[in-house]
Amino acid sequence: MQGIVESSPISNERLAVLYGSNKEIIARILAGFIANVSDKRVAELRCYLDAGDLKTLSFKAHSLKGAAGTVGAGMLQAVANEIELAAGENDSIKADSLLTVLKDELERVIAHIKERALP
Amino acid sequence: MKPPKPRSHTSFVVIVDDEPQMLSTCRELLVSNGFKNILTLDDSRTVVPLLKDKGEEISLMLLDLSMPHISGQKLLEELTANFPHIPVIILTSIHDTDTAVQCIKAGAIDYLVKPPSIDRLITSVNNAIDMQELKREVRELRHYLLDGTLQHRDKFSKIITKNSKMMNLFKYIEAVAPSPIPLLITGETGVGKELIADAAHRLSGREGNFVAINAAGIDDHTFSDTLFGHVKGAFTGADTKRDGMIAQAQGGTLFFDEIGDLSEMSQIKLLRIIQEQSYYQLGSDELKKCNVRLIFATNKDLMRLQSEGKFRKDLYYRLSCHRVHIPPLRERTEDIPLLFEHFLSVAAEETGIAKPECSQELISFLRTYAFTGNVRELQGIAYDLAMRHRGGVLRVNNFKEAGRLPEDEQFSFKPDKTDDNIEDGELLLRKFGHFPTFEEMENYLVEQAMKRSNGNQSMAAGFLGVSRQALNKRLSLKKG
């Protein structure tokens, strides 16, 4: 994971590649992220891990990975991908440690959007 | 980055993904490009019930692969087996691309790696809808060809014809009328292009108005103002706001006649409307959506104009996805008696005069007349003769007395200009399969003269430049 740490949790360059220069669309998509992805997501993932339901954990991590991609949150996307793979390999210990990283990164993304990206 | 090419959409798009953020992002991108009818589903178990309930209405499905409960692959199998008319675009993460390729083999039309860029998504969706539209058109046409009947004859009630080419044309119009893609109508002046456009509008199910605009002889400023309208103070003299014809036709059909006469600048503006489905009023920065079906008409050869650099190639291909050519009146001579009788009746009714009767001689003659002005010219002739004679029986002499023919010209044919490029003699080879003998040519000429005169020997003799007796003798010898 070390090579992909970014100074900003959201890449404006990536957003420009995805959505062009249309700031209104970008703002609405970022606002959608706040509405659709709260920090409860991580708690939900942990519940599946605690219940030993690694299959659902894998699905849910896959979903979060997609959501992170919509806002150019590369680090969040990468961590979610790692959890998806760990859960797919029944590696609950690795998934457990990654969930802590995921929680921190998601908080960083949400804070960044609220502070800088939304009007 | 080139901007995507949005268009007006009545299409019903369903997006299936278990991630709400992916659903809302795709919805956002589609809405910003003019899509209105979008349904998002975050539970794959709800897809099959939806298909059973509204499968026929769905224009397109965007489908995630990796979902709990029922996977995208399983749903794709269901769709291709039971709802093959619905194009499916797969939404996939990078790790699923091998699976996505398998899905293409299984019937998906495209796959998009998540998250899709606005360009890629809109291009893919537009292509899928175009393809679905073409498939629907083929299906409808096949149905009509096999069935052979018009479903909505009443919608063509303003057009009087019993010509088989016209009936086939009506069937095509019925098939493409619901399409959001532009329709191009070609044909000589006076053949009834606006009537066909009006029928296409009435068949389209669109609730807005049918608004016609004639592009002939209008400069670019007038074109823009007429079409887009303006806000108050947009230019000197703009004392009040004007909505423009696009606004008048919102939800309906905008018919552009004489499209071949548009200036280069106006062509660019028209292309933008077709591609972007949006416009600015003069003097306004507010982007307005354009939800109109566009129908174009011309009596000019757009391909030729294109090769001469007078008509944009990209515009031509944009506006000619669906196209019909209305045959000239001289190629549907069986309609001439019907139309002439109809116009005589209308003229008599409108003016309160007695309706003249039409002699068989005149009908036979009219069937041989060139009618360069087509139905409109026939209408003018009928009105003129009705007013001149106020009853009685109309004959060929009345037609000539009305100055419709020069005194020294008894019959008039216009050469078929489509044969301009055929070398001398080639036409004969095509007709006979070999170079004809004198006898074969004579027989052919007599046959054609009798056909064009509707069996009237005097008239046929006039065509052939022989006496009626000489023709009669020849016909008798042939029978014997």
CSV table of N, CA and C in Angstrom, one decimal, chain B residues 248-394:
chain,number,residue,atom,x,y,z
B,248,GLN,N,-41.7,26.4,-29.5
B,248,GLN,CA,-43.1,26.1,-30.0
B,248,GLN,C,-43.3,24.6,-30.2
B,249,ALA,N,-42.2,24.0,-30.7
B,249,ALA,CA,-42.3,22.6,-31.1
B,249,ALA,C,-41.9,21.6,-29.9
B,250,GLN,N,-41.6,22.2,-28.8
B,250,GLN,CA,-41.1,21.4,-27.6
B,250,GLN,C,-42.1,20.2,-27.4
B,251,GLY,N,-41.5,19.0,-27.4
B,251,GLY,CA,-42.3,17.8,-27.2
B,251,GLY,C,-43.0,17.3,-28.4
B,252,GLY,N,-42.8,18.1,-29.5
B,252,GLY,CA,-43.5,17.7,-30.8
B,252,GLY,C,-42.5,17.5,-31.9
B,253,THR,N,-42.8,18.1,-33.1
B,253,THR,CA,-42.0,17.9,-34.3
B,253,THR,C,-41.6,19.2,-34.9
B,254,LEU,N,-40.4,19.4,-35.3
B,254,LEU,CA,-39.9,20.6,-36.0
B,254,LEU,C,-39.6,20.2,-37.4
B,255,PHE,N,-40.3,20.7,-38.4
B,255,PHE,CA,-40.1,20.4,-39.8
B,255,PHE,C,-39.4,21.5,-40.5
B,256,PHE,N,-38.2,21.1,-41.0
B,256,PHE,CA,-37.4,22.0,-41.8
B,256,PHE,C,-37.5,21.7,-43.3
B,257,ASP,N,-38.2,22.6,-44.0
B,257,ASP,CA,-38.3,22.4,-45.5
B,257,ASP,C,-37.1,23.2,-46.2
B,258,GLU,N,-36.8,22.7,-47.4
B,258,GLU,CA,-35.8,23.4,-48.2
B,258,GLU,C,-34.4,23.4,-47.4
B,259,ILE,N,-34.1,22.2,-46.8
B,259,ILE,CA,-32.9,22.2,-46.0
B,259,ILE,C,-31.6,22.4,-46.9
B,260,GLY,N,-31.7,22.1,-48.2
B,260,GLY,CA,-30.6,22.2,-49.1
B,260,GLY,C,-30.2,23.7,-49.3
B,261,ASP,N,-31.0,24.6,-48.9
B,261,ASP,CA,-30.7,26.0,-49.1
B,261,ASP,C,-30.1,26.7,-47.9
B,262,LEU,N,-29.8,25.9,-46.8
B,262,LEU,CA,-29.3,26.5,-45.6
B,262,LEU,C,-27.8,27.0,-45.8
B,263,SER,N,-27.5,28.1,-45.2
B,263,SER,CA,-26.2,28.7,-45.3
B,263,SER,C,-25.2,27.8,-44.5
B,264,GLU,N,-23.9,28.0,-44.8
B,264,GLU,CA,-22.9,27.2,-44.1
B,264,GLU,C,-23.0,27.4,-42.6
B,265,MET,N,-23.1,28.6,-42.2
B,265,MET,CA,-23.2,29.0,-40.7
B,265,MET,C,-24.4,28.3,-40.1
B,266,SER,N,-25.6,28.4,-40.8
B,266,SER,CA,-26.8,27.8,-40.3
B,266,SER,C,-26.7,26.3,-40.2
B,267,GLN,N,-26.0,25.7,-41.1
B,267,GLN,CA,-25.8,24.3,-41.1
B,267,GLN,C,-25.0,23.8,-39.8
B,268,ILE,N,-24.0,24.6,-39.5
B,268,ILE,CA,-23.3,24.3,-38.2
B,268,ILE,C,-24.2,24.4,-37.0
B,269,LYS,N,-25.1,25.4,-37.0
B,269,LYS,CA,-26.0,25.5,-35.9
B,269,LYS,C,-27.0,24.4,-35.8
B,270,LEU,N,-27.4,24.0,-37.0
B,270,LEU,CA,-28.3,22.9,-37.0
B,270,LEU,C,-27.7,21.6,-36.6
B,271,LEU,N,-26.4,21.4,-37.0
B,271,LEU,CA,-25.7,20.2,-36.6
B,271,LEU,C,-25.6,20.2,-35.0
B,272,ARG,N,-25.3,21.3,-34.5
B,272,ARG,CA,-25.2,21.4,-33.0
B,272,ARG,C,-26.5,21.0,-32.3
B,273,ILE,N,-27.6,21.4,-32.9
B,273,ILE,CA,-28.9,21.1,-32.3
B,273,ILE,C,-29.1,19.6,-32.3
B,274,ILE,N,-28.8,18.9,-33.5
B,274,ILE,CA,-28.9,17.5,-33.6
B,274,ILE,C,-28.0,16.8,-32.6
B,275,GLN,N,-26.8,17.2,-32.5
B,275,GLN,CA,-25.8,16.5,-31.7
B,275,GLN,C,-26.1,16.8,-30.2
B,276,GLU,N,-26.3,18.0,-29.8
B,276,GLU,CA,-26.3,18.4,-28.4
B,276,GLU,C,-27.7,18.4,-27.9
B,277,GLN,N,-28.7,18.5,-28.7
B,277,GLN,CA,-30.1,18.6,-28.3
B,277,GLN,C,-30.2,19.8,-27.3
B,278,SER,N,-29.5,20.8,-27.5
B,278,SER,CA,-29.6,22.0,-26.6
B,278,SER,C,-29.3,23.2,-27.4
B,279,TYR,N,-29.6,24.4,-26.9
B,279,TYR,CA,-29.4,25.6,-27.7
B,279,TYR,C,-29.4,26.8,-26.7
B,280,TYR,N,-28.9,28.0,-27.2
B,280,TYR,CA,-29.0,29.2,-26.5
B,280,TYR,C,-29.9,30.2,-27.3
B,281,GLN,N,-30.8,30.9,-26.6
B,281,GLN,CA,-31.5,31.9,-27.3
B,281,GLN,C,-30.6,33.1,-27.5
B,282,LEU,N,-30.8,33.9,-28.6
B,282,LEU,CA,-30.0,35.0,-28.9
B,282,LEU,C,-30.0,35.9,-27.6
B,283,GLY,N,-28.8,36.3,-27.2
B,283,GLY,CA,-28.7,37.2,-26.1
B,283,GLY,C,-28.8,36.6,-24.7
B,284,SER,N,-28.8,35.2,-24.7
B,284,SER,CA,-29.0,34.5,-23.4
B,284,SER,C,-27.8,33.6,-23.2
B,285,ASP,N,-27.4,33.4,-21.9
B,285,ASP,CA,-26.4,32.4,-21.6
B,285,ASP,C,-27.0,31.1,-21.0
B,286,GLU,N,-28.3,31.1,-21.0
B,286,GLU,CA,-29.0,30.0,-20.4
B,286,GLU,C,-29.2,28.9,-21.4
B,287,LEU,N,-28.6,27.7,-21.1
B,287,LEU,CA,-28.7,26.6,-22.1
B,287,LEU,C,-30.1,26.0,-22.0
B,288,LYS,N,-30.7,25.9,-23.1
B,288,LYS,CA,-32.1,25.3,-23.1
B,288,LYS,C,-32.1,23.9,-23.8
B,289,LYS,N,-32.8,23.0,-23.2
B,289,LYS,CA,-32.9,21.7,-23.8
B,289,LYS,C,-33.9,21.7,-25.0
B,290,CYS,N,-33.6,20.8,-26.0
B,290,CYS,CA,-34.4,20.8,-27.2
B,290,CYS,C,-35.0,19.4,-27.3
B,291,ASN,N,-36.2,19.2,-26.9
B,291,ASN,CA,-36.9,17.9,-27.0
B,291,ASN,C,-37.9,17.9,-28.2
B,292,VAL,N,-37.3,17.9,-29.4
B,292,VAL,CA,-38.2,17.9,-30.6
B,292,VAL,C,-37.7,16.8,-31.5
B,293,ARG,N,-38.6,16.2,-32.3
B,293,ARG,CA,-38.3,15.3,-33.4
B,293,ARG,C,-38.0,16.2,-34.6
B,294,LEU,N,-36.9,16.0,-35.2
B,294,LEU,CA,-36.5,16.8,-36.4
B,294,LEU,C,-36.8,16.1,-37.7
B,295,ILE,N,-37.6,16.7,-38.5
B,295,ILE,CA,-37.8,16.2,-39.9
B,295,ILE,C,-37.4,17.2,-40.9
B,296,PHE,N,-36.6,16.7,-41.9
B,296,PHE,CA,-36.1,17.6,-42.9
B,296,PHE,C,-36.6,17.3,-44.3
B,297,ALA,N,-36.7,18.3,-45.1
B,297,ALA,CA,-37.1,18.0,-46.5
B,297,ALA,C,-36.3,18.8,-47.5
B,298,THR,N,-36.1,18.3,-48.6
B,298,THR,CA,-35.5,19.0,-49.7
B,298,THR,C,-35.8,18.5,-51.1
B,299,ASN,N,-35.8,19.4,-52.0
B,299,ASN,CA,-36.0,18.9,-53.4
B,299,ASN,C,-34.6,18.8,-54.1
B,300,LYS,N,-33.6,19.1,-53.4
B,300,LYS,CA,-32.2,19.1,-54.0
B,300,LYS,C,-31.5,17.8,-53.7
B,301,ASP,N,-30.5,17.5,-54.5
B,301,ASP,CA,-29.7,16.3,-54.3
B,301,ASP,C,-28.6,16.7,-53.3
B,302,LEU,N,-28.8,16.3,-52.0
B,302,LEU,CA,-27.8,16.6,-51.0
B,302,LEU,C,-26.5,16.0,-51.2
B,303,MET,N,-26.5,14.8,-51.8
B,303,MET,CA,-25.2,14.1,-52.1
B,303,MET,C,-24.4,15.0,-53.0
B,304,ARG,N,-25.0,15.5,-54.0
B,304,ARG,CA,-24.3,16.4,-55.0
B,304,ARG,C,-23.9,17.7,-54.3
B,305,LEU,N,-24.7,18.3,-53.5
B,305,LEU,CA,-24.4,19.5,-52.8
B,305,LEU,C,-23.1,19.2,-51.9
B,306,GLN,N,-23.1,18.0,-51.3
B,306,GLN,CA,-22.0,17.6,-50.5
B,306,GLN,C,-20.7,17.6,-51.2
B,307,SER,N,-20.8,16.9,-52.4
B,307,SER,CA,-19.6,16.8,-53.2
B,307,SER,C,-19.1,18.1,-53.8
B,308,GLU,N,-20.0,19.1,-53.9
B,308,GLU,CA,-19.7,20.4,-54.4
B,308,GLU,C,-19.2,21.3,-53.2
B,309,GLY,N,-19.3,20.8,-52.0
B,309,GLY,CA,-18.8,21.5,-50.8
B,309,GLY,C,-19.9,22.5,-50.3
B,310,LYS,N,-21.1,22.3,-50.8
B,310,LYS,CA,-22.2,23.3,-50.3
B,310,LYS,C,-23.0,22.7,-49.2
B,311,PHE,N,-22.8,21.5,-48.8
B,311,PHE,CA,-23.6,20.9,-47.7
B,311,PHE,C,-22.6,20.0,-46.9
B,312,ARG,N,-22.7,20.2,-45.6
B,312,ARG,CA,-21.7,19.5,-44.7
B,312,ARG,C,-22.0,18.0,-44.7
B,313,LYS,N,-20.9,17.3,-44.8
B,313,LYS,CA,-21.0,15.8,-44.9
B,313,LYS,C,-21.6,15.3,-43.5
B,314,ASP,N,-21.0,15.8,-42.4
B,314,ASP,CA,-21.4,15.4,-41.1
B,314,ASP,C,-22.9,15.6,-40.8
B,315,LEU,N,-23.4,16.8,-41.3
B,315,LEU,CA,-24.8,17.1,-41.2
B,315,LEU,C,-25.7,16.2,-42.0
B,316,TYR,N,-25.2,15.9,-43.2
B,316,TYR,CA,-25.9,15.0,-44.1
B,316,TYR,C,-26.2,13.6,-43.4
B,317,TYR,N,-25.1,13.1,-42.9
B,317,TYR,CA,-25.2,11.8,-42.3
B,317,TYR,C,-26.0,11.8,-41.0
B,318,ARG,N,-26.0,12.9,-40.3
B,318,ARG,CA,-26.8,13.1,-39.1
B,318,ARG,C,-28.3,13.1,-39.4
B,319,LEU,N,-28.7,13.8,-40.5
B,319,LEU,CA,-30.1,14.0,-40.7
B,319,LEU,C,-30.7,13.0,-41.6
B,320,SER,N,-29.9,12.1,-42.1
B,320,SER,CA,-30.5,11.1,-43.1
B,320,SER,C,-30.5,9.7,-42.6
B,321,CYS,N,-30.6,9.5,-41.3
B,321,CYS,CA,-30.6,8.2,-40.7
B,321,CYS,C,-31.9,7.4,-41.2
B,322,HIS,N,-33.0,8.1,-41.1
B,322,HIS,CA,-34.2,7.6,-41.7
B,322,HIS,C,-34.5,8.5,-42.9
B,323,ARG,N,-34.8,7.9,-44.1
B,323,ARG,CA,-35.1,8.7,-45.2
B,323,ARG,C,-36.1,8.1,-46.2
B,324,VAL,N,-36.9,9.0,-46.8
B,324,VAL,CA,-37.8,8.5,-47.8
B,324,VAL,C,-37.7,9.4,-49.0
B,325,HIS,N,-38.0,8.8,-50.1
B,325,HIS,CA,-38.1,9.6,-51.3
B,325,HIS,C,-39.5,9.5,-51.9
B,326,ILE,N,-40.1,10.7,-52.1
B,326,ILE,CA,-41.5,10.6,-52.6
B,326,ILE,C,-41.4,10.7,-54.2
B,327,PRO,N,-42.0,9.7,-54.8
B,327,PRO,CA,-41.9,9.7,-56.3
B,327,PRO,C,-42.6,10.9,-56.9
B,328,PRO,N,-42.1,11.4,-58.1
B,328,PRO,CA,-42.9,12.5,-58.7
B,328,PRO,C,-44.2,12.0,-59.3
B,329,LEU,N,-45.1,12.9,-59.5
B,329,LEU,CA,-46.4,12.5,-60.0
B,329,LEU,C,-46.4,11.8,-61.3
B,330,ARG,N,-45.4,12.1,-62.2
B,330,ARG,CA,-45.4,11.4,-63.5
B,330,ARG,C,-45.0,9.9,-63.3
B,331,GLU,N,-44.5,9.5,-62.1
B,331,GLU,CA,-44.2,8.1,-61.9
B,331,GLU,C,-45.3,7.4,-61.1
B,332,ARG,N,-46.4,8.1,-60.9
B,332,ARG,CA,-47.6,7.5,-60.2
B,332,ARG,C,-48.8,8.0,-60.9
B,333,THR,N,-48.9,7.7,-62.2
B,333,THR,CA,-49.9,8.3,-63.0
B,333,THR,C,-51.3,7.8,-62.6
B,334,GLU,N,-51.4,6.6,-62.0
B,334,GLU,CA,-52.7,6.1,-61.5
B,334,GLU,C,-53.3,7.1,-60.5
B,335,ASP,N,-52.5,7.9,-59.9
B,335,ASP,CA,-53.1,8.9,-58.9
B,335,ASP,C,-53.7,10.1,-59.6
B,336,ILE,N,-53.3,10.4,-60.8
B,336,ILE,CA,-53.7,11.6,-61.5
B,336,ILE,C,-55.2,11.8,-61.6
B,337,PRO,N,-56.0,10.8,-62.0
B,337,PRO,CA,-57.4,10.9,-62.1
B,337,PRO,C,-58.0,11.2,-60.7
B,338,LEU,N,-57.5,10.5,-59.7
B,338,LEU,CA,-58.1,10.6,-58.3
B,338,LEU,C,-57.8,12.1,-57.8
B,339,LEU,N,-56.6,12.5,-58.0
B,339,LEU,CA,-56.2,13.8,-57.5
B,339,LEU,C,-57.0,14.9,-58.3
B,340,PHE,N,-57.1,14.8,-59.6
B,340,PHE,CA,-57.8,15.8,-60.4
B,340,PHE,C,-59.2,15.9,-60.0
B,341,GLU,N,-59.9,14.8,-59.9
B,341,GLU,CA,-61.3,14.8,-59.4
B,341,GLU,C,-61.4,15.4,-58.0
B,342,HIS,N,-60.5,15.1,-57.2
B,342,HIS,CA,-60.6,15.6,-55.8
B,342,HIS,C,-60.4,17.1,-55.9
B,343,PHE,N,-59.4,17.6,-56.6
B,343,PHE,CA,-59.2,19.1,-56.6
B,343,PHE,C,-60.4,19.8,-57.3
B,344,LEU,N,-61.0,19.2,-58.3
B,344,LEU,CA,-62.1,19.8,-59.0
B,344,LEU,C,-63.3,20.0,-57.9
B,345,SER,N,-63.5,18.9,-57.2
B,345,SER,CA,-64.5,18.9,-56.2
B,345,SER,C,-64.3,20.0,-55.1
B,346,VAL,N,-63.0,20.0,-54.6
B,346,VAL,CA,-62.7,21.0,-53.6
B,346,VAL,C,-62.9,22.5,-54.2
B,347,ALA,N,-62.4,22.7,-55.4
B,347,ALA,CA,-62.5,24.0,-56.0
B,347,ALA,C,-64.0,24.4,-56.1
B,348,ALA,N,-64.8,23.4,-56.5
B,348,ALA,CA,-66.3,23.7,-56.7
B,348,ALA,C,-66.9,24.0,-55.3
B,349,GLU,N,-66.5,23.2,-54.3
B,349,GLU,CA,-67.1,23.4,-53.0
B,349,GLU,C,-66.7,24.7,-52.4
B,350,GLU,N,-65.4,25.1,-52.6
B,350,GLU,CA,-64.9,26.3,-52.0
B,350,GLU,C,-65.5,27.5,-52.6
B,351,THR,N,-65.8,27.5,-53.9
B,351,THR,CA,-66.2,28.7,-54.6
B,351,THR,C,-67.7,28.7,-54.9
B,352,GLY,N,-68.3,27.6,-54.7
B,352,GLY,CA,-69.8,27.5,-54.9
B,352,GLY,C,-70.2,27.3,-56.3
B,353,ILE,N,-69.3,27.0,-57.2
B,353,ILE,CA,-69.6,26.8,-58.6
B,353,ILE,C,-70.0,25.3,-58.9
B,354,ALA,N,-70.5,25.0,-60.1
B,354,ALA,CA,-70.8,23.7,-60.4
B,354,ALA,C,-69.5,22.9,-60.7
B,355,LYS,N,-69.4,21.7,-60.3
B,355,LYS,CA,-68.2,21.0,-60.6
B,355,LYS,C,-68.2,20.5,-62.0
B,356,PRO,N,-67.1,20.9,-62.8
B,356,PRO,CA,-67.1,20.4,-64.1
B,356,PRO,C,-66.8,18.9,-64.2
B,357,GLU,N,-67.2,18.2,-65.2
B,357,GLU,CA,-66.8,16.8,-65.3
B,357,GLU,C,-65.6,16.7,-66.2
B,358,CYS,N,-64.9,15.6,-66.0
B,358,CYS,CA,-63.6,15.5,-66.7
B,358,CYS,C,-63.7,14.4,-67.7
B,359,SER,N,-63.4,14.7,-69.0
B,359,SER,CA,-63.5,13.7,-70.0
B,359,SER,C,-62.4,12.7,-69.9
B,360,GLN,N,-62.7,11.5,-70.4
B,360,GLN,CA,-61.6,10.5,-70.4
B,360,GLN,C,-60.4,10.9,-71.2
B,361,GLU,N,-60.7,11.7,-72.3
B,361,GLU,CA,-59.7,12.2,-73.2
B,361,GLU,C,-58.7,13.0,-72.4
B,362,LEU,N,-59.3,13.9,-71.5
B,362,LEU,CA,-58.4,14.8,-70.7
B,362,LEU,C,-57.6,14.0,-69.7
B,363,ILE,N,-58.3,13.0,-69.1
B,363,ILE,CA,-57.6,12.2,-68.1
B,363,ILE,C,-56.4,11.5,-68.7
B,364,SER,N,-56.7,10.9,-69.9
B,364,SER,CA,-55.6,10.2,-70.6
B,364,SER,C,-54.5,11.2,-70.9
B,365,PHE,N,-54.8,12.4,-71.3
B,365,PHE,CA,-53.8,13.4,-71.6
B,365,PHE,C,-53.0,13.7,-70.4
B,366,LEU,N,-53.7,14.0,-69.3
B,366,LEU,CA,-53.0,14.4,-68.1
B,366,LEU,C,-52.0,13.3,-67.6
B,367,ARG,N,-52.4,12.1,-67.9
B,367,ARG,CA,-51.4,11.0,-67.5
B,367,ARG,C,-50.1,11.0,-68.3
B,368,THR,N,-50.1,11.8,-69.4
B,368,THR,CA,-48.9,11.9,-70.2
B,368,THR,C,-48.2,13.2,-69.9
B,369,TYR,N,-48.8,14.1,-69.1
B,369,TYR,CA,-48.2,15.4,-68.9
B,369,TYR,C,-47.1,15.3,-67.9
B,370,ALA,N,-46.0,16.2,-68.1
B,370,ALA,CA,-44.8,16.0,-67.3
B,370,ALA,C,-45.0,16.4,-65.8
B,371,PHE,N,-45.9,17.4,-65.5
B,371,PHE,CA,-46.1,17.9,-64.2
B,371,PHE,C,-44.8,18.1,-63.4
B,372,THR,N,-44.0,19.1,-63.9
B,372,THR,CA,-42.8,19.4,-63.2
B,372,THR,C,-43.1,20.0,-61.8
B,373,GLY,N,-44.3,20.6,-61.6
B,373,GLY,CA,-44.7,21.1,-60.3
B,373,GLY,C,-45.5,20.1,-59.5
B,374,ASN,N,-45.6,18.8,-60.1
B,374,ASN,CA,-46.2,17.7,-59.4
B,374,ASN,C,-47.6,18.0,-58.9
B,375,VAL,N,-48.0,17.5,-57.7
B,375,VAL,CA,-49.4,17.6,-57.2
B,375,VAL,C,-49.8,19.0,-57.1
B,376,ARG,N,-48.9,19.9,-56.7
B,376,ARG,CA,-49.2,21.3,-56.6
B,376,ARG,C,-49.6,21.9,-57.9
B,377,GLU,N,-48.9,21.5,-59.0
B,377,GLU,CA,-49.3,22.0,-60.3
B,377,GLU,C,-50.6,21.5,-60.8
B,378,LEU,N,-50.8,20.2,-60.5
B,378,LEU,CA,-52.1,19.6,-60.9
B,378,LEU,C,-53.3,20.3,-60.1
B,379,GLN,N,-53.0,20.6,-58.9
B,379,GLN,CA,-54.0,21.3,-58.1
B,379,GLN,C,-54.4,22.7,-58.7
B,380,GLY,N,-53.3,23.4,-59.1
B,380,GLY,CA,-53.5,24.7,-59.8
B,380,GLY,C,-54.3,24.6,-61.1
B,381,ILE,N,-53.9,23.5,-61.8
B,381,ILE,CA,-54.6,23.3,-63.1
B,381,ILE,C,-56.1,23.1,-62.8
B,382,ALA,N,-56.4,22.2,-61.9
B,382,ALA,CA,-57.8,21.8,-61.6
B,382,ALA,C,-58.6,23.1,-61.1
B,383,TYR,N,-58.0,23.9,-60.3
B,383,TYR,CA,-58.7,25.1,-59.8
B,383,TYR,C,-58.9,26.0,-61.0
B,384,ASP,N,-57.9,26.2,-61.8
B,384,ASP,CA,-58.0,27.2,-62.9
B,384,ASP,C,-59.1,26.7,-63.9
B,385,LEU,N,-59.1,25.4,-64.3
B,385,LEU,CA,-60.1,24.9,-65.2
B,385,LEU,C,-61.5,25.0,-64.6
B,386,ALA,N,-61.6,24.6,-63.3
B,386,ALA,CA,-62.9,24.7,-62.7
B,386,ALA,C,-63.5,26.1,-62.7
B,387,MET,N,-62.6,27.1,-62.4
B,387,MET,CA,-63.1,28.5,-62.4
B,387,MET,C,-63.4,29.0,-63.8
B,388,ARG,N,-62.6,28.5,-64.8
B,388,ARG,CA,-62.9,29.0,-66.2
B,388,ARG,C,-64.2,28.4,-66.7
B,389,HIS,N,-64.5,27.2,-66.4
B,389,HIS,CA,-65.6,26.5,-67.1
B,389,HIS,C,-66.8,26.3,-66.3
B,390,ARG,N,-66.7,26.4,-65.0
B,390,ARG,CA,-67.9,26.4,-64.1
B,390,ARG,C,-69.0,25.4,-64.6
B,391,GLY,N,-68.6,24.2,-64.6
B,391,GLY,CA,-69.5,23.1,-65.0
B,391,GLY,C,-69.1,22.6,-66.4
B,392,GLY,N,-69.9,21.8,-67.0
B,392,GLY,CA,-69.7,21.2,-68.3
B,392,GLY,C,-68.6,20.1,-68.2
B,393,VAL,N,-68.1,19.8,-69.4
B,393,VAL,CA,-67.2,18.7,-69.5
B,393,VAL,C,-65.8,19.3,-70.0
B,394,LEU,N,-64.8,18.9,-69.2
B,394,LEU,CA,-63.4,19.4,-69.6
B,394,LEU,C,-62.8,18.5,-70.6
